[in-house]
mmCIF file of C-alpha atoms and ligand atoms in Angstrom:
data_model
loop_
_atom_site.group_PDB
_atom_site.id
_atom_site.type_symbol
_atom_site.label_atom_id
_atom_site.label_comp_id
_atom_site.label_asym_id
_atom_site.label_seq_id
_atom_site.Cartn_x
_atom_site.Cartn_y
_atom_site.Cartn_z
ATOM 1 C CA MET A 1 -34.289 0.404 18.464
ATOM 2 C CA ALA A 2 -31.745 -0.403 15.793
ATOM 3 C CA LEU A 3 -30.327 -3.891 16.036
ATOM 4 C CA ASN A 4 -33.206 -6.310 16.464
ATOM 5 C CA GLY A 5 -31.966 -9.852 15.973
ATOM 6 C CA LEU A 6 -29.296 -12.496 16.173
ATOM 7 C CA LEU A 7 -30.060 -14.288 12.910
ATOM 8 C CA ASP A 8 -27.464 -17.049 12.845
ATOM 9 C CA ILE A 9 -23.851 -17.881 13.531
ATOM 10 C CA GLU A 10 -21.029 -19.622 11.718
ATOM 11 C CA LEU A 11 -18.590 -21.847 13.549
ATOM 12 C CA ALA A 12 -15.213 -22.775 12.100
ATOM 13 C CA VAL A 13 -13.778 -26.063 13.341
ATOM 14 C CA PRO A 14 -11.095 -28.484 12.106
ATOM 15 C CA ASP A 15 -13.634 -31.278 11.429
ATOM 16 C CA PRO A 16 -16.922 -29.615 10.430
ATOM 17 C CA GLN A 17 -18.697 -32.836 9.475
ATOM 18 C CA ALA A 18 -18.511 -34.284 13.000
ATOM 19 C CA THR A 19 -20.142 -31.197 14.549
ATOM 20 C CA PHE A 20 -22.654 -30.951 11.711
ATOM 21 C CA ASP A 21 -23.696 -34.584 12.202
ATOM 22 C CA PHE A 22 -23.876 -34.060 15.957
ATOM 23 C CA TRP A 23 -26.538 -31.367 15.463
ATOM 24 C CA LEU A 24 -28.419 -33.469 12.934
ATOM 25 C CA ARG A 25 -28.670 -36.132 15.639
ATOM 26 C CA ARG A 26 -30.113 -33.481 17.984
ATOM 27 C CA GLY A 27 -32.957 -32.727 15.569
ATOM 28 C CA MET A 28 -31.607 -29.853 13.514
ATOM 29 C CA THR A 29 -31.939 -30.272 9.759
ATOM 30 C CA GLN A 30 -29.613 -29.680 6.832
ATOM 31 C CA THR A 31 -31.123 -26.893 4.756
ATOM 32 C CA ALA A 32 -28.126 -26.245 2.452
ATOM 33 C CA ALA A 33 -24.527 -27.416 2.254
ATOM 34 C CA GLY A 34 -23.003 -26.890 5.698
ATOM 35 C CA VAL A 35 -26.155 -25.150 6.969
ATOM 36 C CA LEU A 36 -28.257 -26.277 9.924
ATOM 37 C CA GLY A 37 -31.785 -25.074 10.482
ATOM 38 C CA THR A 38 -34.657 -25.436 12.912
ATOM 39 C CA PRO A 39 -38.375 -25.752 12.081
ATOM 40 C CA ASP A 40 -38.963 -21.980 12.213
ATOM 41 C CA ARG A 41 -35.555 -20.839 10.968
ATOM 42 C CA PRO A 42 -33.851 -22.553 8.045
ATOM 43 C CA VAL A 43 -30.506 -20.929 8.765
ATOM 44 C CA GLN A 44 -29.258 -21.058 12.351
ATOM 45 C CA MET A 45 -25.720 -22.401 12.181
ATOM 46 C CA ARG A 46 -23.155 -22.812 9.452
ATOM 47 C CA ILE A 47 -20.314 -25.162 10.219
ATOM 48 C CA THR A 48 -17.198 -24.532 8.189
ATOM 49 C CA GLU A 49 -13.601 -25.688 8.239
ATOM 50 C CA GLY A 50 -11.045 -23.720 10.214
ATOM 51 C CA SER A 51 -7.588 -24.321 11.622
ATOM 52 C CA TYR A 52 -8.904 -23.916 15.177
ATOM 53 C CA ARG A 53 -12.384 -23.817 16.705
ATOM 54 C CA HIS A 54 -13.896 -20.348 16.794
ATOM 55 C CA LEU A 55 -16.899 -18.240 15.986
ATOM 56 C CA SER A 56 -16.297 -17.153 12.383
ATOM 57 C CA THR A 57 -19.440 -15.129 11.632
ATOM 58 C CA MET A 58 -22.103 -13.377 13.692
ATOM 59 C CA HIS A 59 -25.154 -12.491 11.597
ATOM 60 C CA LEU A 60 -27.412 -9.785 12.990
ATOM 61 C CA SER A 61 -30.403 -7.833 11.776
ATOM 62 C CA CYS A 62 -31.483 -4.221 12.153
ATOM 63 C CA GLU A 63 -34.767 -2.496 11.483
ATOM 64 C CA SER A 64 -34.030 -0.087 8.671
ATOM 65 C CA GLU A 65 -31.525 1.169 6.139
ATOM 66 C CA ALA A 66 -31.207 4.302 8.277
ATOM 67 C CA ASP A 67 -30.077 2.046 11.143
ATOM 68 C CA LEU A 68 -27.527 0.458 8.840
ATOM 69 C CA ALA A 69 -26.187 3.879 7.830
ATOM 70 C CA ALA A 70 -25.990 4.956 11.488
ATOM 71 C CA ILE A 71 -24.036 1.798 12.374
ATOM 72 C CA ALA A 72 -21.679 2.353 9.416
ATOM 73 C CA LYS A 73 -21.070 5.913 10.622
ATOM 74 C CA ARG A 74 -20.300 4.768 14.173
ATOM 75 C CA LEU A 75 -17.969 2.072 12.827
ATOM 76 C CA ALA A 76 -16.081 4.675 10.790
ATOM 77 C CA GLU A 77 -15.805 6.914 13.856
ATOM 78 C CA ALA A 78 -14.403 3.943 15.801
ATOM 79 C CA GLY A 79 -11.863 3.289 13.049
ATOM 80 C CA VAL A 80 -13.442 -0.011 11.969
ATOM 81 C CA ALA A 81 -13.785 -0.482 8.220
ATOM 82 C CA SER A 82 -17.154 -1.660 6.949
ATOM 83 C CA GLU A 83 -18.813 -2.294 3.624
ATOM 84 C CA VAL A 84 -22.432 -1.607 2.835
ATOM 85 C CA SER A 85 -24.045 -3.140 -0.191
ATOM 86 C CA ASP A 86 -27.789 -2.698 -0.623
ATOM 87 C CA THR A 87 -29.275 -3.704 2.713
ATOM 88 C CA THR A 88 -26.237 -5.544 4.101
ATOM 89 C CA LEU A 89 -23.337 -4.246 6.169
ATOM 90 C CA SER A 90 -20.258 -6.297 6.890
ATOM 91 C CA CYS A 91 -17.243 -5.624 9.067
ATOM 92 C CA THR A 92 -14.692 -7.485 11.121
ATOM 93 C CA ASP A 93 -14.822 -7.677 14.911
ATOM 94 C CA PRO A 94 -11.747 -5.702 16.010
ATOM 95 C CA VAL A 95 -10.938 -8.001 18.952
ATOM 96 C CA PHE A 96 -12.005 -11.526 17.966
ATOM 97 C CA GLY A 97 -11.544 -11.205 14.214
ATOM 98 C CA HIS A 98 -14.839 -12.829 13.199
ATOM 99 C CA VAL A 99 -17.008 -11.383 10.466
ATOM 100 C CA ILE A 100 -20.101 -9.433 11.499
ATOM 101 C CA VAL A 101 -22.875 -9.231 8.937
ATOM 102 C CA ILE A 102 -25.909 -7.035 9.560
ATOM 103 C CA ASP A 103 -28.956 -7.260 7.318
ATOM 104 C CA VAL A 104 -32.011 -5.043 7.313
ATOM 105 C CA GLY A 105 -34.715 -7.436 8.463
ATOM 106 C CA SER A 106 -35.654 -9.383 11.565
ATOM 107 C CA PRO A 107 -35.556 -12.964 12.820
ATOM 108 C CA HIS A 108 -38.392 -15.195 11.668
ATOM 109 C CA PRO A 109 -40.973 -15.355 14.502
ATOM 110 C CA LEU A 110 -40.934 -18.504 16.599
ATOM 111 C CA THR A 111 -44.006 -20.689 16.734
ATOM 112 C CA PRO A 112 -44.999 -20.712 20.432
ATOM 113 C CA SER A 113 -44.161 -23.950 22.249
ATOM 114 C CA GLN A 114 -46.971 -26.344 22.814
ATOM 115 C CA HIS A 115 -47.147 -26.134 26.581
ATOM 116 C CA ARG A 116 -46.830 -29.461 28.288
ATOM 117 C CA ALA A 117 -49.366 -30.068 31.021
ATOM 118 C CA PHE A 118 -47.772 -29.846 34.483
ATOM 119 C CA ASN A 119 -49.679 -30.730 37.610
ATOM 120 C CA GLY A 120 -49.244 -28.607 40.736
ATOM 121 C CA PRO A 121 -50.536 -28.648 44.304
ATOM 122 C CA GLY A 122 -54.284 -28.179 44.037
ATOM 123 C CA GLU A 123 -54.019 -27.983 40.278
ATOM 124 C CA GLN A 124 -54.848 -31.033 38.178
ATOM 125 C CA VAL A 125 -53.918 -29.893 34.694
ATOM 126 C CA ARG A 126 -52.926 -33.314 33.428
ATOM 127 C CA ARG A 127 -55.566 -35.850 34.403
ATOM 128 C CA ASN A 128 -55.495 -39.569 33.788
ATOM 129 C CA ASP A 129 -52.331 -39.245 31.762
ATOM 130 C CA ARG A 130 -48.604 -39.601 32.186
ATOM 131 C CA ALA A 131 -46.274 -36.609 31.730
ATOM 132 C CA ASP A 132 -45.576 -35.679 28.128
ATOM 133 C CA ALA A 133 -41.819 -36.127 28.692
ATOM 134 C CA VAL A 134 -42.536 -39.696 29.796
ATOM 135 C CA MET A 135 -44.690 -40.496 26.772
ATOM 136 C CA ASN A 136 -42.510 -38.631 24.269
ATOM 137 C CA ARG A 137 -38.902 -39.547 24.917
ATOM 138 C CA GLN A 138 -37.726 -37.448 21.957
ATOM 139 C CA PRO A 139 -37.914 -33.764 22.810
ATOM 140 C CA PRO A 140 -39.255 -31.354 20.175
ATOM 141 C CA PRO A 141 -36.446 -30.121 17.853
ATOM 142 C CA PRO A 142 -34.143 -27.289 18.971
ATOM 143 C CA ARG A 143 -35.700 -23.869 18.347
ATOM 144 C CA ARG A 144 -32.854 -21.481 17.567
ATOM 145 C CA VAL A 145 -29.453 -20.115 18.452
ATOM 146 C CA GLY A 146 -30.195 -17.705 21.300
ATOM 147 C CA HIS A 147 -26.860 -16.289 22.354
ATOM 148 C CA VAL A 148 -23.111 -16.566 22.266
ATOM 149 C CA VAL A 149 -20.611 -15.913 25.021
ATOM 150 C CA LEU A 150 -17.193 -14.611 24.028
ATOM 151 C CA ALA A 151 -14.206 -14.357 26.337
ATOM 152 C CA THR A 152 -11.151 -12.183 25.829
ATOM 153 C CA PRO A 153 -8.376 -10.383 27.710
ATOM 154 C CA ASP A 154 -9.691 -7.260 25.888
ATOM 155 C CA PHE A 155 -13.142 -7.594 27.435
ATOM 156 C CA LYS A 156 -13.644 -3.882 28.015
ATOM 157 C CA ARG A 157 -12.706 -2.855 24.487
ATOM 158 C CA SER A 158 -14.827 -5.670 23.101
ATOM 159 C CA ALA A 159 -17.908 -4.828 25.178
ATOM 160 C CA ASP A 160 -17.561 -1.140 24.269
ATOM 161 C CA PHE A 161 -17.480 -2.097 20.590
ATOM 162 C CA TYR A 162 -20.719 -4.081 20.840
ATOM 163 C CA VAL A 163 -22.515 -1.539 23.024
ATOM 164 C CA ASP A 164 -21.270 1.851 21.841
ATOM 165 C CA THR A 165 -20.476 1.119 18.208
ATOM 166 C CA LEU A 166 -22.906 -1.599 17.136
ATOM 167 C CA GLY A 167 -25.698 -0.662 19.548
ATOM 168 C CA PHE A 168 -26.277 -3.733 21.723
ATOM 169 C CA ARG A 169 -28.281 -2.885 24.858
ATOM 170 C CA VAL A 170 -26.825 -3.752 28.270
ATOM 171 C CA SER A 171 -29.070 -5.911 30.458
ATOM 172 C CA ASP A 172 -26.766 -6.522 33.422
ATOM 173 C CA GLY A 173 -23.119 -6.415 34.326
ATOM 174 C CA MET A 174 -20.921 -8.023 36.930
ATOM 175 C CA PHE A 175 -17.914 -6.468 38.677
ATOM 176 C CA ASN A 176 -18.402 -3.036 37.111
ATOM 177 C CA ARG A 177 -19.061 -4.700 33.760
ATOM 178 C CA MET A 178 -16.070 -6.998 33.593
ATOM 179 C CA LEU A 179 -18.867 -9.253 32.387
ATOM 180 C CA THR A 180 -21.426 -7.514 30.174
ATOM 181 C CA PHE A 181 -24.747 -9.199 29.401
ATOM 182 C CA MET A 182 -26.278 -7.554 26.346
ATOM 183 C CA ARG A 183 -29.142 -8.013 23.947
ATOM 184 C CA VAL A 184 -30.442 -7.087 20.537
ATOM 185 C CA GLU A 185 -33.720 -8.988 21.000
ATOM 186 C CA SER A 186 -35.988 -9.304 24.029
ATOM 187 C CA ASP A 187 -33.838 -12.128 25.446
ATOM 188 C CA HIS A 188 -31.932 -11.029 28.551
ATOM 189 C CA HIS A 189 -28.761 -11.766 26.612
ATOM 190 C CA ASN A 190 -27.885 -12.520 23.037
ATOM 191 C CA LEU A 191 -24.229 -11.844 23.808
ATOM 192 C CA LEU A 192 -22.064 -11.905 26.900
ATOM 193 C CA ILE A 193 -18.514 -10.597 26.836
ATOM 194 C CA GLN A 194 -16.337 -11.770 29.706
ATOM 195 C CA PRO A 195 -12.645 -11.948 30.601
ATOM 196 C CA GLY A 196 -10.647 -14.897 29.296
ATOM 197 C CA PRO A 197 -7.051 -16.060 28.932
ATOM 198 C CA THR A 198 -7.265 -15.605 25.144
ATOM 199 C CA SER A 199 -10.009 -14.495 22.771
ATOM 200 C CA TYR A 200 -12.255 -17.510 22.263
ATOM 201 C CA LEU A 201 -15.830 -18.711 21.968
ATOM 202 C CA ASN A 202 -16.858 -19.638 25.514
ATOM 203 C CA HIS A 203 -20.176 -21.125 24.390
ATOM 204 C CA TYR A 204 -23.095 -20.858 22.023
ATOM 205 C CA ALA A 205 -26.601 -21.473 23.282
ATOM 206 C CA ILE A 206 -29.468 -23.373 21.725
ATOM 207 C CA GLU A 207 -32.966 -22.624 22.921
ATOM 208 C CA VAL A 208 -35.239 -25.604 23.467
ATOM 209 C CA ASP A 209 -38.871 -25.765 24.510
ATOM 210 C CA ASP A 210 -38.730 -26.178 28.264
ATOM 211 C CA ILE A 211 -36.947 -27.690 31.246
ATOM 212 C CA ASP A 212 -37.907 -31.207 30.162
ATOM 213 C CA ALA A 213 -36.343 -30.595 26.758
ATOM 214 C CA VAL A 214 -33.149 -29.282 28.391
ATOM 215 C CA GLY A 215 -33.021 -32.465 30.472
ATOM 216 C CA GLN A 216 -33.837 -34.761 27.576
ATOM 217 C CA PHE A 217 -31.335 -33.201 25.169
ATOM 218 C CA GLY A 218 -28.554 -33.152 27.770
ATOM 219 C CA THR A 219 -29.237 -36.757 28.701
ATOM 220 C CA ALA A 220 -29.085 -37.806 25.032
ATOM 221 C CA VAL A 221 -25.699 -36.091 24.570
ATOM 222 C CA ILE A 222 -24.083 -37.738 27.587
ATOM 223 C CA ALA A 223 -25.570 -41.114 26.607
ATOM 224 C CA GLU A 224 -23.513 -40.762 23.421
ATOM 225 C CA ASP A 225 -20.418 -39.373 25.143
ATOM 226 C CA PRO A 226 -20.296 -39.014 28.942
ATOM 227 C CA ALA A 227 -17.184 -36.825 28.593
ATOM 228 C CA ALA A 228 -19.304 -34.172 26.821
ATOM 229 C CA ASN A 229 -20.888 -33.140 30.122
ATOM 230 C CA VAL A 230 -19.670 -29.813 31.532
ATOM 231 C CA VAL A 231 -22.217 -28.527 34.043
ATOM 232 C CA GLY A 232 -25.950 -28.764 34.520
ATOM 233 C CA ILE A 233 -28.774 -28.948 34.962
ATOM 234 C CA GLY A 234 -29.531 -25.737 36.855
ATOM 235 C CA ARG A 235 -31.080 -22.292 36.660
ATOM 236 C CA HIS A 236 -28.932 -19.206 36.169
ATOM 237 C CA ASN A 237 -29.363 -16.028 38.160
ATOM 238 C CA LEU A 238 -28.744 -13.356 35.508
ATOM 239 C CA GLY A 239 -31.136 -14.204 32.682
ATOM 240 C CA SER A 240 -32.993 -16.765 34.807
ATOM 241 C CA ASN A 241 -32.516 -19.418 32.129
ATOM 242 C CA VAL A 242 -32.508 -23.131 32.854
ATOM 243 C CA PHE A 243 -29.169 -24.453 31.577
ATOM 244 C CA TRP A 244 -27.157 -27.532 30.771
ATOM 245 C CA TYR A 245 -23.666 -27.042 29.326
ATOM 246 C CA LEU A 246 -21.962 -29.705 27.233
ATOM 247 C CA THR A 247 -19.319 -29.852 24.511
ATOM 248 C CA ASP A 248 -19.784 -30.549 20.818
ATOM 249 C CA PRO A 249 -17.377 -32.852 18.912
ATOM 250 C CA ALA A 250 -15.124 -29.886 18.078
ATOM 251 C CA GLY A 251 -14.691 -29.088 21.778
ATOM 252 C CA ASN A 252 -16.932 -26.022 21.702
ATOM 253 C CA MET A 253 -18.994 -25.653 24.836
ATOM 254 C CA PHE A 254 -22.657 -25.094 24.122
ATOM 255 C CA GLU A 255 -25.724 -24.673 26.269
ATOM 256 C CA PHE A 256 -29.229 -26.039 25.997
ATOM 257 C CA PHE A 257 -31.414 -23.391 27.613
ATOM 258 C CA SER A 258 -35.037 -22.491 28.207
ATOM 259 C CA ASP A 259 -37.125 -19.933 30.074
ATOM 260 C CA MET A 260 -34.897 -16.872 29.730
ATOM 261 C CA ASP A 261 -36.037 -13.437 30.978
ATOM 262 C CA GLN A 262 -37.743 -11.455 28.210
ATOM 263 C CA ILE A 263 -37.209 -7.695 28.244
ATOM 264 C CA VAL A 264 -39.921 -5.935 26.277
ATOM 265 C CA ASP A 265 -39.716 -2.572 28.047
ATOM 266 C CA ASP A 266 -36.154 -1.283 28.200
ATOM 267 C CA GLU A 267 -37.060 1.566 30.560
ATOM 268 C CA VAL A 268 -38.705 -0.742 33.107
ATOM 269 C CA TRP A 269 -35.807 -3.185 33.005
ATOM 270 C CA ASP A 270 -33.204 -0.438 33.449
ATOM 271 C CA ARG A 271 -35.132 1.154 36.300
ATOM 272 C CA VAL A 272 -36.141 -1.962 38.208
ATOM 273 C CA HIS A 273 -33.604 -4.660 37.453
ATOM 274 C CA ARG A 274 -30.428 -3.611 35.707
ATOM 275 C CA ARG A 275 -27.217 -3.279 37.624
ATOM 276 C CA ASP A 276 -23.732 -3.093 36.142
ATOM 277 C CA ASP A 277 -21.907 -4.080 39.302
ATOM 278 C CA TRP A 278 -23.392 -7.355 40.497
ATOM 279 C CA ASP A 279 -20.691 -9.052 42.525
ATOM 280 C CA GLY A 280 -22.228 -12.421 43.274
ATOM 281 C CA LYS A 281 -22.468 -11.601 46.983
ATOM 282 C CA ASP A 282 -26.027 -10.383 46.988
ATOM 283 C CA GLY A 283 -28.893 -10.313 44.568
ATOM 284 C CA PRO A 284 -29.335 -12.511 41.537
ATOM 285 C CA ALA A 285 -25.747 -12.810 40.418
ATOM 286 C CA GLY A 286 -24.052 -16.084 41.325
ATOM 287 C CA PHE A 287 -23.731 -18.868 38.756
ATOM 288 C CA SER A 288 -26.935 -20.650 39.692
ATOM 289 C CA VAL A 289 -30.101 -20.448 41.760
ATOM 290 C CA TRP A 290 -30.255 -24.211 41.968
ATOM 291 C CA GLY A 291 -28.177 -26.957 40.465
ATOM 292 C CA PRO A 292 -24.367 -26.953 40.602
ATOM 293 C CA LYS A 293 -23.295 -23.954 42.685
ATOM 294 C CA ASP A 294 -20.233 -23.133 40.586
ATOM 295 C CA PRO A 295 -19.007 -24.199 37.156
ATOM 296 C CA PRO A 296 -15.912 -26.401 36.797
ATOM 297 C CA PRO A 297 -12.569 -24.720 35.879
ATOM 298 C CA GLU A 298 -12.905 -25.714 32.193
ATOM 299 C CA PHE A 299 -16.020 -23.544 32.024
ATOM 300 C CA ILE A 300 -13.818 -20.432 31.954
ATOM 301 C CA SER A 301 -10.517 -21.959 30.836
ATOM 302 C CA PRO A 302 -11.121 -24.746 28.325
ATOM 303 C CA PRO A 303 -8.554 -27.549 27.972
ATOM 304 C CA ASP A 304 -7.579 -26.399 24.455
ATOM 305 C CA VAL A 305 -7.138 -22.722 25.327
ATOM 306 C CA LYS A 306 -3.372 -22.823 24.667
ATOM 307 C CA GLN A 307 -3.936 -24.331 21.197
ATOM 308 C CA ILE A 308 -6.474 -21.607 20.427
ATOM 309 C CA ALA A 309 -4.055 -18.905 21.599
ATOM 310 C CA ALA A 310 -1.250 -20.406 19.473
ATOM 311 C CA ALA A 311 -3.500 -20.675 16.403
ATOM 312 C CA ARG A 312 -4.577 -17.061 16.807
ATOM 313 C CA GLU A 313 -1.020 -15.874 17.311
ATOM 314 C CA ALA A 314 -0.004 -17.599 14.067
ATOM 315 C CA LEU A 315 -2.720 -15.551 12.356
ATOM 316 C CA GLY A 316 -1.591 -12.331 13.996
ATOM 317 C CA LEU A 317 -4.611 -12.254 16.340
ATOM 318 C CA ARG A 318 -4.427 -11.864 20.101
HETATM 319 FE FE1 FE2 B 1 -25.356 -19.107 28.118
#
């Protein structure tokens, strides 16, 4: 295993302070100028200024310097320039144009969630007490950035770059991998590449403790701005995660999620579960198991997509 972690991301937006403050209000903390952290991970998101909203940096980790050298070799073979200095490799994504930084290391382990007591039929776990979500209206702070979803007309070239050149592992695909769910950690997906009208950040995803936290965080966002709601709450098929999608002040869609599939044995997953050609007609491949059956149109074609395309064109990017 070479790549082993999604360490953090950087978002570029026209008004970074508004998005930064938005995440402070959600319980992230400022750990340096423009840097947001969570209790276990002091660096999770950097918010910087950009002429249009986009993912500007993806920061990954790999196990060893030998892994770094192997990635640099594959990048050279693919015609992508990279720089290696000590234990850090950097290159530019050939489709989206964001910076990719890979460090030898691994994500800081997450402190396990304190499980809330849930009662069930014949199972009195929580006795003589109200539910924790009722007593504690503030959910525990967000835990980490778990994945990003990128959309592009060049979805095949992009997915091939992440899988064949960088070494992401495919977990599932839809429509003969028009959509490619891939991972560098045990999460079912740390990255999803899918078709889109231009190359843009479809969403970034913040892991929270549990379904109650997803509900509490989503409710707090729409209490502040009802127009921020996109779609939720529900449970996805591929990845199994509980989701609620909303928009941040910059117009980026993001997801609060919990309870994603964890793949700790690649061979078992590939043999038992993985398919590259889910079509949504059978098996676990539609948008949701429960909750809204389909996402709204802005889920795949955001209202500012033409502005993003124009901004990219001005920079010579597709
Ligand atoms: Fe997601």
